[in-house]
PDB file of C-alpha atoms in Angstrom:
ATOM      1  CA  MET A 141     113.142  89.202 108.199  1.00 62.00           C
ATOM      2  CA  THR A 142     116.304  90.005 106.911  1.00 77.00           C
ATOM      3  CA  ASN A 143     117.955  93.577 106.206  1.00 75.00           C
ATOM      4  CA  ASP A 144     117.791  92.866 102.595  1.00 77.00           C
ATOM      5  CA  GLU A 145     114.154  92.116 102.946  1.00 69.00           C
ATOM      6  CA  ASN A 146     113.606  95.136 104.526  1.00 64.00           C
ATOM      7  CA  GLU A 147     115.380  97.335 102.376  1.00 69.00           C
ATOM      8  CA  ALA A 148     113.732  95.475  99.507  1.00 64.00           C
ATOM      9  CA  LEU A 149     110.369  96.732 101.161  1.00 60.00           C
ATOM     10  CA  LEU A 150     111.281  99.845 102.160  1.00 59.00           C
ATOM     11  CA  LYS A 151     112.133 100.723  98.641  1.00 66.00           C
ATOM     12  CA  LEU A 152     108.516  99.382  97.287  1.00 56.00           C
ATOM     13  CA  MET A 153     107.073 101.543  99.983  1.00 56.00           C
ATOM     14  CA  GLY A 154     109.019 104.722  99.182  1.00 62.00           C
ATOM     15  CA  SER A 155     109.480 106.948 101.941  1.00 75.00           C
ATOM     16  CA  VAL A 156     107.810 106.738 105.173  1.00 83.00           C
ATOM     17  CA  SER A 157     105.852 109.347 106.458  1.00 85.00           C
ATOM     18  CA  ILE A 158     104.223 110.003 109.943  1.00 87.00           C
ATOM     19  CA  GLY A 159     100.570 110.135 109.470  1.00 91.00           C
ATOM     20  CA  ASP A 160     100.307 107.743 106.553  1.00 91.00           C
ATOM     21  CA  ASP A 161      97.194 105.498 106.121  1.00 93.00           C
ATOM     22  CA  LEU A 162      98.392 102.280 107.233  1.00 95.00           C
ATOM     23  CA  TYR A 163      95.001  99.999 106.068  1.00 96.00           C
ATOM     24  CA  GLY A 164      96.432  98.601 102.904  1.00 94.00           C
ATOM     25  CA  LEU A 165      99.564  97.541 104.292  1.00 93.00           C
ATOM     26  CA  SER A 166     100.688  93.981 104.675  1.00 94.00           C
ATOM     27  CA  ILE A 167     102.152  92.389 107.793  1.00 95.00           C
ATOM     28  CA  LYS A 168     105.734  92.693 106.409  1.00 91.00           C
ATOM     29  CA  GLU A 169     105.323  96.309 105.173  1.00 90.00           C
ATOM     30  CA  LEU A 170     104.264  97.187 108.596  1.00 93.00           C
ATOM     31  CA  GLN A 171     107.239  95.690 110.188  1.00 93.00           C
ATOM     32  CA  ALA A 172     109.625  97.008 107.527  1.00 89.00           C
ATOM     33  CA  ARG A 173     107.792 100.341 108.233  1.00 90.00           C
ATOM     34  CA  ILE A 174     108.216  99.984 112.317  1.00 92.00           C
ATOM     35  CA  ASP A 175     111.921  98.973 111.588  1.00 89.00           C
ATOM     36  CA  ALA A 176     112.469 102.132 109.218  1.00 87.00           C
ATOM     37  CA  LEU A 177     110.843 104.309 112.025  1.00 90.00           C
ATOM     38  CA  ASN A 178     113.160 102.471 114.868  1.00 91.00           C
ATOM     39  CA  ALA A 179     116.357 103.357 112.916  1.00 89.00           C
ATOM     40  CA  GLU A 180     115.103 106.992 112.348  1.00 89.00           C
ATOM     41  CA  VAL A 181     114.525 107.363 116.203  1.00 92.00           C
ATOM     42  CA  GLU A 182     117.922 105.962 116.672  1.00 94.00           C
ATOM     43  CA  ARG A 183     119.562 108.125 114.307  1.00 93.00           C
ATOM     44  CA  THR A 184     117.994 111.031 116.101  1.00 94.00           C
ATOM     45  CA  TYR A 185     118.827 110.260 119.350  1.00 97.00           C
ATOM     46  CA  LEU A 186     122.548 109.929 117.895  1.00 96.00           C
ATOM     47  CA  ALA A 187     122.404 113.104 116.656  1.00 96.00           C
ATOM     48  CA  LEU A 188     120.747 114.521 119.809  1.00 96.00           C
ATOM     49  CA  THR A 189     123.409 113.223 121.838  1.00 96.00           C
ATOM     50  CA  LYS A 190     126.143 114.671 119.635  1.00 96.00           C
ATOM     51  CA  LYS A 191     124.617 117.860 119.827  1.00 96.00           C
ATOM     52  CA  ARG A 192     124.418 118.388 123.607  1.00 95.00           C
ATOM     53  CA  GLY A 193     128.057 117.156 123.461  1.00 93.00           C
ATOM     54  CA  ASP A 194     129.027 119.870 121.306  1.00 92.00           C
ATOM     55  CA  MET A 195     126.769 122.382 123.423  1.00 91.00           C
ATOM     56  CA  SER A 196     128.687 121.299 126.418  1.00 90.00           C
ATOM     57  CA  GLU A 197     132.097 122.063 125.076  1.00 87.00           C
ATOM     58  CA  ALA A 198     131.061 125.206 123.874  1.00 86.00           C
ATOM     59  CA  GLU A 199     129.511 126.407 127.317  1.00 87.00           C
ATOM     60  CA  THR A 200     132.683 125.139 128.930  1.00 87.00           C
ATOM     61  CA  LEU A 201     135.071 126.790 126.256  1.00 84.00           C
ATOM     62  CA  PHE A 202     133.250 130.054 126.424  1.00 87.00           C
ATOM     63  CA  ALA A 203     132.342 130.002 130.219  1.00 84.00           C
ATOM     64  CA  PRO A 204     133.155 133.410 132.029  1.00 84.00           C
ATOM     65  CA  ARG A 205     136.583 132.862 133.935  1.00 82.00           C
ATOM     66  CA  LYS A 206     136.090 133.033 137.477  1.00 80.00           C
ATOM     67  CA  THR A 207     138.319 135.362 139.264  1.00 78.00           C
ATOM     68  CA  ASP A 208     139.238 135.731 142.825  1.00 68.00           C
TER      69      ASP A 208
END
């Protein structure tokens, strides 16, 4: 399935929500749904990685200074 086909199916499906009834979906619709959910998982992991990096930088910047 191409990206264009996936995008067309996702437009037909509307937004993907957790817990939706999957019974009436075709194989193509189910695959498009999986692709959309995988893309969202990847996007979420990237955001998490960025936030962890930002937090690490902030902790380094604002860490108490060691005095001898």
